[in-house]
PDB file of C-alpha atoms and ligand atoms in Angstrom:
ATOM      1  CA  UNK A   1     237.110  93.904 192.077  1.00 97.00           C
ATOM      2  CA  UNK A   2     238.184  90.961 194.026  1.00 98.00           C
ATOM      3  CA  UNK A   3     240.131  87.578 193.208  1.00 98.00           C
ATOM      4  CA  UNK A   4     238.437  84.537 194.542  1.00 98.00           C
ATOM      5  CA  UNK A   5     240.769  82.281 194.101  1.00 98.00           C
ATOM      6  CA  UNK A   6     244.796  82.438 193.761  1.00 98.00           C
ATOM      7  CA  UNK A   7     247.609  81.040 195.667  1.00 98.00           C
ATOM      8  CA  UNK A   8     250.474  83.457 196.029  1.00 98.00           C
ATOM      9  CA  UNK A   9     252.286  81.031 198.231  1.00 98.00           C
ATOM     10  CA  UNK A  10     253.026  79.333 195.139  1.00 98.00           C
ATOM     11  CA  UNK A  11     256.768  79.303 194.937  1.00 97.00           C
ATOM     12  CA  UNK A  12     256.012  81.262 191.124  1.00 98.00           C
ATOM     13  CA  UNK A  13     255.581  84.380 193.464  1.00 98.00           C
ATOM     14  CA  UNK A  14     258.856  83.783 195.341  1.00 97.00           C
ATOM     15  CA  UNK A  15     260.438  87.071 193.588  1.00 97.00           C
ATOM     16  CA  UNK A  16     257.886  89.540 193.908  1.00 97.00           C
ATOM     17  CA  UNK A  17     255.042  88.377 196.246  1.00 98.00           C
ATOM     18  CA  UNK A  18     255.647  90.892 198.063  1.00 97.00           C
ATOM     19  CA  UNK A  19     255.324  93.958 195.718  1.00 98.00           C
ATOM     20  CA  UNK A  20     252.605  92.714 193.854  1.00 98.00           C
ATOM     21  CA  UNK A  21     250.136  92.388 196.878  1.00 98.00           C
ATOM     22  CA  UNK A  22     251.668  96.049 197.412  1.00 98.00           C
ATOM     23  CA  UNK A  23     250.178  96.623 194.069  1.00 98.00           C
ATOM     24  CA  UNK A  24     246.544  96.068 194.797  1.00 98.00           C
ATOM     25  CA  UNK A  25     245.418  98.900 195.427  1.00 96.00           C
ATOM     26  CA  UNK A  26     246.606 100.676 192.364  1.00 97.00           C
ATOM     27  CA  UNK A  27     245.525  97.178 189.967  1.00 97.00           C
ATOM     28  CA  UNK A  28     242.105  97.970 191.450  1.00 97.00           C
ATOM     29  CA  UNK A  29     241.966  94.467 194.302  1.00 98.00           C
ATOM     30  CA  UNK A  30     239.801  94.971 196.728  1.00 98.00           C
ATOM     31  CA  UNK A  31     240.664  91.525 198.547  1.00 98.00           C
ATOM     32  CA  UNK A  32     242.152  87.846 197.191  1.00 98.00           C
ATOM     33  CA  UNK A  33     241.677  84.614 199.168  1.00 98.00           C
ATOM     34  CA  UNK A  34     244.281  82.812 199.016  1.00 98.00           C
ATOM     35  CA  UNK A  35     243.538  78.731 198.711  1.00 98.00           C
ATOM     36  CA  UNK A  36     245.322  76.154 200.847  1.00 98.00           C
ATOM     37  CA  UNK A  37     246.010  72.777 199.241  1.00 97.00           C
ATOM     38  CA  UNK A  38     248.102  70.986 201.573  1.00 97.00           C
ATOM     39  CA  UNK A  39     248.935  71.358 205.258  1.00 98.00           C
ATOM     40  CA  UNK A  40     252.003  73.985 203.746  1.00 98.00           C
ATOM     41  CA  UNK A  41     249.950  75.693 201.722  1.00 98.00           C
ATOM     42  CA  UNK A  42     247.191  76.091 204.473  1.00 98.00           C
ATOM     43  CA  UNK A  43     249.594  77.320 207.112  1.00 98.00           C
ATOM     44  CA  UNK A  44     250.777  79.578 204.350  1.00 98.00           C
ATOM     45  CA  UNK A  45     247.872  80.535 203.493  1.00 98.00           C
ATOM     46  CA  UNK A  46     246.683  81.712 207.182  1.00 98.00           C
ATOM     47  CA  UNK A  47     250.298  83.131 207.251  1.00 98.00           C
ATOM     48  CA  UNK A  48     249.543  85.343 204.155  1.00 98.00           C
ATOM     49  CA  UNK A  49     246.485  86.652 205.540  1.00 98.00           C
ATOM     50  CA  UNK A  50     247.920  87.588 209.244  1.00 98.00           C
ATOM     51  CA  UNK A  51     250.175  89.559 206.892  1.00 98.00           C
ATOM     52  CA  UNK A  52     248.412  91.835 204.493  1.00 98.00           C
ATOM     53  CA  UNK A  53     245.361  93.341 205.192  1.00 97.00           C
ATOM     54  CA  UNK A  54     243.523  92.472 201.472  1.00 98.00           C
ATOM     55  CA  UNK A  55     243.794  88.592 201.975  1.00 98.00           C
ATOM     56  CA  UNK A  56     242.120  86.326 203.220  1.00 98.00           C
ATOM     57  CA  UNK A  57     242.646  82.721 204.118  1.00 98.00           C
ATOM     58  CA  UNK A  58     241.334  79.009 202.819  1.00 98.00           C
ATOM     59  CA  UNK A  59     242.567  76.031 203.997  1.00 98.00           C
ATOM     60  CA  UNK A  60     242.560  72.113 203.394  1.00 98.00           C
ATOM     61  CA  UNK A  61     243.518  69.219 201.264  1.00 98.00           C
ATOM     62  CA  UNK A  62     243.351  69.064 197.650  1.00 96.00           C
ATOM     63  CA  UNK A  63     242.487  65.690 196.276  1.00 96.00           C
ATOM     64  CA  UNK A  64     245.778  65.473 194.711  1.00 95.00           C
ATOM     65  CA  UNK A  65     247.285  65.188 198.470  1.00 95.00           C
ATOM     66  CA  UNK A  66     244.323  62.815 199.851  1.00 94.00           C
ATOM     67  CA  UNK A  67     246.334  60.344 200.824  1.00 94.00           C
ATOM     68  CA  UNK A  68     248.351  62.665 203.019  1.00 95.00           C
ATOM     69  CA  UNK A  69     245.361  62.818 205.174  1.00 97.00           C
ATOM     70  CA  UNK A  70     245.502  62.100 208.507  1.00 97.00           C
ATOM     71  CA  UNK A  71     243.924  62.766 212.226  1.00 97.00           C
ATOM     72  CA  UNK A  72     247.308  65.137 212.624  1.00 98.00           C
ATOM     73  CA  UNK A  73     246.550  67.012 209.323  1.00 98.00           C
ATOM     74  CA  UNK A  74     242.486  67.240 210.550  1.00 98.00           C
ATOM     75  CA  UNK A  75     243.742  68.844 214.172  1.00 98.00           C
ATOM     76  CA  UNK A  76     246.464  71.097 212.281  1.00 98.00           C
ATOM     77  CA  UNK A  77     243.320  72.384 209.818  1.00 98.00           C
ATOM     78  CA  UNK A  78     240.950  72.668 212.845  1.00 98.00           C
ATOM     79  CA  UNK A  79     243.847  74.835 214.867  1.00 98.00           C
ATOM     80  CA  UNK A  80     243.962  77.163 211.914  1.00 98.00           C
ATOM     81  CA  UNK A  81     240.398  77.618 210.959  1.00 98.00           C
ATOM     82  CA  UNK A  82     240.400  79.226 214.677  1.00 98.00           C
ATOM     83  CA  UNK A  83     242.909  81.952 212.870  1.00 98.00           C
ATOM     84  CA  UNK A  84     241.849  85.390 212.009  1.00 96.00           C
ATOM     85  CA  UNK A  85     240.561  85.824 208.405  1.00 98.00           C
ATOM     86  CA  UNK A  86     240.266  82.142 207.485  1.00 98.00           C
ATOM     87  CA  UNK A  87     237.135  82.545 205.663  1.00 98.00           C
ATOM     88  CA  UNK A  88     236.706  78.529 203.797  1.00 98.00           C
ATOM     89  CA  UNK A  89     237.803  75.157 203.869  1.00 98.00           C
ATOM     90  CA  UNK A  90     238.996  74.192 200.558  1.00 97.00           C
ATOM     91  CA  UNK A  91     240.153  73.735 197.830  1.00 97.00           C
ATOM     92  CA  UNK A  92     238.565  70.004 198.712  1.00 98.00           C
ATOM     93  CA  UNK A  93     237.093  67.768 196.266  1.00 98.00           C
ATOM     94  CA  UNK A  94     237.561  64.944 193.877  1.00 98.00           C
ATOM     95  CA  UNK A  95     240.829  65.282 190.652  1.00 96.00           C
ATOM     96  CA  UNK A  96     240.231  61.845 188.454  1.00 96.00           C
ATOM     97  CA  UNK A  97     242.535  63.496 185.698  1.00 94.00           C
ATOM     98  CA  UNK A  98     245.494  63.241 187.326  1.00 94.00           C
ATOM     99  CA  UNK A  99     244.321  61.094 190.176  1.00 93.00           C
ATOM    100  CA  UNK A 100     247.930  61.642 192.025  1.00 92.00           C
ATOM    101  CA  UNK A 101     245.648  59.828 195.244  1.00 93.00           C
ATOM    102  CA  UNK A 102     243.935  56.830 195.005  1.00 95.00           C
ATOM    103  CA  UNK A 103     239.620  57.354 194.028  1.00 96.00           C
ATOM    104  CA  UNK A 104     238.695  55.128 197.115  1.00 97.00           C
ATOM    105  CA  UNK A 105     241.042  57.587 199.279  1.00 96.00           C
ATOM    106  CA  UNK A 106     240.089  60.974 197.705  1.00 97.00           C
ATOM    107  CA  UNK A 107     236.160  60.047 198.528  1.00 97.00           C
ATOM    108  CA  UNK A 108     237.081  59.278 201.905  1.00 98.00           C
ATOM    109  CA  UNK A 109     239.245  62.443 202.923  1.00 98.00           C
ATOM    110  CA  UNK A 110     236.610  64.549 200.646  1.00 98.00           C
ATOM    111  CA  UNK A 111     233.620  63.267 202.428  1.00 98.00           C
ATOM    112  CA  UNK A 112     235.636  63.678 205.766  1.00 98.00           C
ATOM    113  CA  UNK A 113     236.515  67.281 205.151  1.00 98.00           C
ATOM    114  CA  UNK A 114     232.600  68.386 204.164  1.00 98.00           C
ATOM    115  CA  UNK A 115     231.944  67.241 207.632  1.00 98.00           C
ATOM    116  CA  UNK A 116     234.781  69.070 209.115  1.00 98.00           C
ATOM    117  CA  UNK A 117     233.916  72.111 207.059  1.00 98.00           C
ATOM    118  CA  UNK A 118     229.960  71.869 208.396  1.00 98.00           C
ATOM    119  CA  UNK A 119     231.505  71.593 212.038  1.00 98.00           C
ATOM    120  CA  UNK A 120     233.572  74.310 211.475  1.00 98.00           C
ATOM    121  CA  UNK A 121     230.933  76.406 210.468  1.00 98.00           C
ATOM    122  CA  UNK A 122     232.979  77.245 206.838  1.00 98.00           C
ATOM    123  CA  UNK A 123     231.730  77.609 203.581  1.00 98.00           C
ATOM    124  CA  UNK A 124     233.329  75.300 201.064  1.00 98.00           C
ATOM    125  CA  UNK A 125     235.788  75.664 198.077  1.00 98.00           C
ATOM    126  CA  UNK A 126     235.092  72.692 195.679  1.00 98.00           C
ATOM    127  CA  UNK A 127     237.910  70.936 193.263  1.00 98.00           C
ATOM    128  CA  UNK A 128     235.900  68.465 190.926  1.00 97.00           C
ATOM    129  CA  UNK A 129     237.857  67.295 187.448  1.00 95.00           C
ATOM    130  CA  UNK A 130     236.924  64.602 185.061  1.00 95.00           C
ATOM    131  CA  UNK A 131     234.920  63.477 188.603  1.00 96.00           C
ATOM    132  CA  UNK A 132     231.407  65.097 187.684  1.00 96.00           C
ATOM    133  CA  UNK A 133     229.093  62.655 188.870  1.00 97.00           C
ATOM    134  CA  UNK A 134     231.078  61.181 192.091  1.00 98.00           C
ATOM    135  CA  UNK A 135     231.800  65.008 193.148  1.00 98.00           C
ATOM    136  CA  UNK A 136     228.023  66.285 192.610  1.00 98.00           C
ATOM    137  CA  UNK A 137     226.491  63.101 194.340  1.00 98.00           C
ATOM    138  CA  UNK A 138     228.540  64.041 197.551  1.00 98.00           C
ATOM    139  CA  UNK A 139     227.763  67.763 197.589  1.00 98.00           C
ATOM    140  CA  UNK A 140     224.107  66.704 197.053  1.00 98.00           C
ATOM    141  CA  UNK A 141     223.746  64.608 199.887  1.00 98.00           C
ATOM    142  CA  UNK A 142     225.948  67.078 202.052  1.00 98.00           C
ATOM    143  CA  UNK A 143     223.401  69.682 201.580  1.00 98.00           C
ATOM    144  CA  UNK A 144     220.664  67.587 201.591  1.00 98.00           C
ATOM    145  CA  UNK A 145     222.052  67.022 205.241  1.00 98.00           C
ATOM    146  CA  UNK A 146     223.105  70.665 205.794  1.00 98.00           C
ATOM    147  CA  UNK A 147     220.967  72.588 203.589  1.00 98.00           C
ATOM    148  CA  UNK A 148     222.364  76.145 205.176  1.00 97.00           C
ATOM    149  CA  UNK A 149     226.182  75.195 204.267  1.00 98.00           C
ATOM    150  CA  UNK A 150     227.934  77.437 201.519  1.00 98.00           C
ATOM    151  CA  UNK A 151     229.435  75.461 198.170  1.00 98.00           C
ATOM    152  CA  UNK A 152     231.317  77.120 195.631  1.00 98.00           C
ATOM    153  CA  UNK A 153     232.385  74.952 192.719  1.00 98.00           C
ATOM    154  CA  UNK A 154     235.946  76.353 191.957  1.00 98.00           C
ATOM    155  CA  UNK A 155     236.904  77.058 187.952  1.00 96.00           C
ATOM    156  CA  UNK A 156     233.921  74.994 187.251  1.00 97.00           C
ATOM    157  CA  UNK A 157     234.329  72.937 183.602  1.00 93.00           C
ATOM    158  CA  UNK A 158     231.214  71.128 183.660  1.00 95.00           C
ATOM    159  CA  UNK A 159     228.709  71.168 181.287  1.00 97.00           C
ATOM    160  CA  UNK A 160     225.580  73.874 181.304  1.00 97.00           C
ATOM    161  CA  UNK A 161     222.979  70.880 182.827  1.00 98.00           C
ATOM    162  CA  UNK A 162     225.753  70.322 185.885  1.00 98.00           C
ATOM    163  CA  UNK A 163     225.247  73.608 186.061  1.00 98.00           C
ATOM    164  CA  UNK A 164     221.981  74.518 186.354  1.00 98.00           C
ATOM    165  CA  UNK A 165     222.207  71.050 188.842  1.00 98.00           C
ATOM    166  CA  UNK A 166     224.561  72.286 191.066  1.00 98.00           C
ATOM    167  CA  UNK A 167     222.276  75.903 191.279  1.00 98.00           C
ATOM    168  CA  UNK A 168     219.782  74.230 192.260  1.00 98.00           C
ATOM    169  CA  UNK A 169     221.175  73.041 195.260  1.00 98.00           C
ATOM    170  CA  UNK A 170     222.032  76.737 195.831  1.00 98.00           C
ATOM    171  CA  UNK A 171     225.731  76.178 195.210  1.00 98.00           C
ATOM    172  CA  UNK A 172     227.790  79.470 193.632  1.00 98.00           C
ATOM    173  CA  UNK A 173     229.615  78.728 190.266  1.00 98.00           C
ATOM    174  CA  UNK A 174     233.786  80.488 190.049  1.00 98.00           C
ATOM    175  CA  UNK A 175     234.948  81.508 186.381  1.00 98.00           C
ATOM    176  CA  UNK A 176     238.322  81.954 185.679  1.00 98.00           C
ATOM    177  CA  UNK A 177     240.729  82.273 182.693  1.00 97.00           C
ATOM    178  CA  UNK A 178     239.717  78.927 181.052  1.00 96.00           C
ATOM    179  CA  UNK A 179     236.685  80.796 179.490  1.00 97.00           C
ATOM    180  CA  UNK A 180     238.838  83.004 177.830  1.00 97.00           C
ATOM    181  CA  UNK A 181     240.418  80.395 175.746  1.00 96.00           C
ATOM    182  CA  UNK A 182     239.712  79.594 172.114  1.00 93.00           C
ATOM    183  CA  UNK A 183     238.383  76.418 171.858  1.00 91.00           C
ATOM    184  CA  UNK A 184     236.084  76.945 175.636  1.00 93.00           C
ATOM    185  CA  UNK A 185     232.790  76.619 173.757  1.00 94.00           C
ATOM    186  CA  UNK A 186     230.862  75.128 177.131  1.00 96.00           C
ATOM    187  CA  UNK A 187     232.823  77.186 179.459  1.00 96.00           C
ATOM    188  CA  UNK A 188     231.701  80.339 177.244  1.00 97.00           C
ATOM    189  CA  UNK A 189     228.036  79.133 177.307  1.00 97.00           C
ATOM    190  CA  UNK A 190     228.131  78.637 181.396  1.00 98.00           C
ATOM    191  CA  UNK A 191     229.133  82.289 181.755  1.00 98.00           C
ATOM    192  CA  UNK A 192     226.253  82.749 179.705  1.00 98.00           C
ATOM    193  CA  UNK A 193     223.730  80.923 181.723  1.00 98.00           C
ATOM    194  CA  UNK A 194     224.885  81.128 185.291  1.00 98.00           C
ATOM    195  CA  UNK A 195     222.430  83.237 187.434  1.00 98.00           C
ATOM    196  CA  UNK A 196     224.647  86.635 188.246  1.00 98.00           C
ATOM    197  CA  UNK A 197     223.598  86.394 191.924  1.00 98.00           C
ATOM    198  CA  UNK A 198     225.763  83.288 191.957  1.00 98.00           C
ATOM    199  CA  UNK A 199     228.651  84.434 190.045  1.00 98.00           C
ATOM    200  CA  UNK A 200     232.184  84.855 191.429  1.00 98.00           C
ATOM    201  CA  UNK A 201     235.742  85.182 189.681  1.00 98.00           C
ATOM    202  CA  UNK A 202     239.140  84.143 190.065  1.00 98.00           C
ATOM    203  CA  UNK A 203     242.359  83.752 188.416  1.00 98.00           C
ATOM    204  CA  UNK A 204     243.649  80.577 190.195  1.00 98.00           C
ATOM    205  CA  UNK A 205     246.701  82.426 189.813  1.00 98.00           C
ATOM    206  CA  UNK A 206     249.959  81.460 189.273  1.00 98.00           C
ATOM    207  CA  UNK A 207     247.843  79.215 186.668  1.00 96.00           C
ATOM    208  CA  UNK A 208     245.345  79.506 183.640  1.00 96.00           C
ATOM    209  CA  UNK A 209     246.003  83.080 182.697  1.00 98.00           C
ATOM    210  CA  UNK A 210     243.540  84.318 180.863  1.00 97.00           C
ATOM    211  CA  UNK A 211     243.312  85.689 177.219  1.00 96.00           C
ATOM    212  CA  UNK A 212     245.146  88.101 175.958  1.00 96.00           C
ATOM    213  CA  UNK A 213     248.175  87.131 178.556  1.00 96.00           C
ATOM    214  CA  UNK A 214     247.925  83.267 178.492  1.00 95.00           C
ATOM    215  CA  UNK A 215     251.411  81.590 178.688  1.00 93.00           C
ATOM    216  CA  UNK A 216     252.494  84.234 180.918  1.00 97.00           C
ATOM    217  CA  UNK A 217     252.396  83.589 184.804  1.00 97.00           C
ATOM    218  CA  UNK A 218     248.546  84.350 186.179  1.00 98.00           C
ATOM    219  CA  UNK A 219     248.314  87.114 189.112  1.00 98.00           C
ATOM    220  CA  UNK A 220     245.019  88.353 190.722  1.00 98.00           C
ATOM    221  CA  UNK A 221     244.877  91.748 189.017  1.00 98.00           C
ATOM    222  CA  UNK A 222     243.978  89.500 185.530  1.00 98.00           C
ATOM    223  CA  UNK A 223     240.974  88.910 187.311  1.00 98.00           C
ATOM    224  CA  UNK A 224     239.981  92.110 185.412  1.00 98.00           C
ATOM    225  CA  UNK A 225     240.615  89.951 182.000  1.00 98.00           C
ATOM    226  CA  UNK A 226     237.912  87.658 183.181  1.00 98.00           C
ATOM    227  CA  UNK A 227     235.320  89.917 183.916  1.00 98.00           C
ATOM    228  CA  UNK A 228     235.920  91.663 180.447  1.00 98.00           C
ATOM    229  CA  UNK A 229     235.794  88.809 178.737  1.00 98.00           C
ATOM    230  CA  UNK A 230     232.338  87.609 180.390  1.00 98.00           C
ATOM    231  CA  UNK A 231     231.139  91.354 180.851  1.00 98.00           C
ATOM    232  CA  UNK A 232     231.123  91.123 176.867  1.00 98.00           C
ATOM    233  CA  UNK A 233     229.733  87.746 176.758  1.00 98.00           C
ATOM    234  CA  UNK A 234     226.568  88.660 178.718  1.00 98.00           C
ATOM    235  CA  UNK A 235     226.496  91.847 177.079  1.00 98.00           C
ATOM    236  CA  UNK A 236     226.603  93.650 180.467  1.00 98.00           C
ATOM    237  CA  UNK A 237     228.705  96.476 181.551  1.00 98.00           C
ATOM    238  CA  UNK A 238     232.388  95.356 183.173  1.00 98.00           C
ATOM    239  CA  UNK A 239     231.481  97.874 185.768  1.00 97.00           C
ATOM    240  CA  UNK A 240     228.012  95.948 186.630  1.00 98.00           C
ATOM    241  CA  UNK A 241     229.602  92.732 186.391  1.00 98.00           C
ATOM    242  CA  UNK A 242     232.862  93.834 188.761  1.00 98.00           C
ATOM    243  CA  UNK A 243     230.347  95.195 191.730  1.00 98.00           C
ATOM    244  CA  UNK A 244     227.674  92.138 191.460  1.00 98.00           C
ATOM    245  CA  UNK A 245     230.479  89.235 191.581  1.00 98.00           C
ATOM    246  CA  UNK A 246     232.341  91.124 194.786  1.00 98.00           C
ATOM    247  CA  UNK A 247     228.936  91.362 196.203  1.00 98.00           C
ATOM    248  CA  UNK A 248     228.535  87.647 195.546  1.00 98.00           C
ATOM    249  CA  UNK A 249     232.331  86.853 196.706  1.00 98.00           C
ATOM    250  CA  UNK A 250     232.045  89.020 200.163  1.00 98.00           C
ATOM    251  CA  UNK A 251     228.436  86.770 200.599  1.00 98.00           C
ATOM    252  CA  UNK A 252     230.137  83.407 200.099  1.00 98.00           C
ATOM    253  CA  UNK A 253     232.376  83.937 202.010  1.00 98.00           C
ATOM    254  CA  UNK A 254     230.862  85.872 204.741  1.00 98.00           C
ATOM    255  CA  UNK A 255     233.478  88.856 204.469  1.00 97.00           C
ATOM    256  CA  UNK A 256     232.016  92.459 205.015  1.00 90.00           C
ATOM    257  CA  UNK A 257     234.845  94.330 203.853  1.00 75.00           C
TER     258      UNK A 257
HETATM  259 NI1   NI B   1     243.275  76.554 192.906  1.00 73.96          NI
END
């Protein structure tokens, strides 16, 4: 199995980073990316993946640090995407919940860095809260533009139409531990519904740890939570779902491990 999504820089891991990536192999990990969402967490990031040999790299700007964003920052990210194993730009995109940048600035750096990642030649990581309609109506006309670039819409919270929407424009859809929680009725029908060719999980560790561990700190091994959990959902075998979603993972992001 594979985690999509985590960020083991996070200072959460400062203990023990170390012996639990030494415990992948045992937990079952085939590979994690870790997710940049600053310029720190990007170098980290790349650091991280010169490292260990089961991760792999994203970098870029969150929205929460848009207005960090600067020509500096764009050369620093275009230095490291020339890295070994940087495999996306992200996690990019557009956070109106806590809206730590301004909207006007978010659009700007998030339109800025789908360019970047098309010149790069990098599929894309996509943050999008309480921002449905402003963060669909840029990835639309991005791949109306570039119609062979590679979305994935990160822990995706949207409801089953933005869904179908976003499959449509051939995007892939990430599930993590929010499914797992009681009151996730939409999140729980999404699983449902999304095609399983587009499929990928992630824990977004250190956060939203999934059922039956949530409260406790997230790592990528609970990735295995997740695909219970939606394994029993779709009434598919955990096994099935495990090989189909790494399949899906190593295509995104164009890994042939
Ligand atoms: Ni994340």
């Amino acid at each position: 199995m594979i985690d999509s999504h985590a960020h083991l820089d996070d200072q959460k891991f400062n203990k023990d980073q170390e012996d639990l990536i030494g415990r992948f192999d045992e937990d079952g990990l085939e590979f994690v990316v870790n997710i940049g969402s600053d310029i720190e967490t990007s170098r980290a990031s790349v650091a991280l993946a010169q490292k260990y040999e089961k991760i792999y790299a994203a970098i870029g700007i969150h929205p929460h640090d848009a207005d960090s964003y600067n020509e500096k920052i764009e050369q620093e990210l275009i230095a490291l995407s020339k890295e070994d194993k940087v495999v996306a730009l992200g996690e990019i995109g557009l956070d109106y919940y806590y809206d730590n940048s301004p909207r006007e600035v978010q659009k700007e750096v998030f339109e800025r860095q789908l360019e970047l990642a098309h010149s790069l030649n990098l599929p894309i990581v996509i943050h999008s809260r309480e921002a449905t309609k402003d963060t669909f109506d840029r990835i639309k006309n991005h791949l109306e533009k570039y119609p062979e670039d590679k979305v994935l819409i990160h822990c995706f919270s949207g409801s089953l139409e933005t869904m179908k929407e976003y499959i449509r424009l051939g995007c892939y859809i990430a599930l993590g531990g929010a499914v797992t929680f009681k009151n996730a009725r939409v999140p729980k029908e999404v699983a449902i519904e999304v095609p399983l060719d587009r499929l990928l999980l992630e824990t977004d560790s250190p956060y939203l740890t999934p059922e039956p561990l949530r409260g406790k700190r997230n790592e990528p091994s609970y990735v295995r939570y997740v695909g219970d959990f939606i394994a029993n959902l779709r009434k598919m075998n955990l096994d099935d779902l495990l090989e189909k979603t790494a399949e899906n993972t190593k295509e995104f992001y164009g890994i042939q491990a």
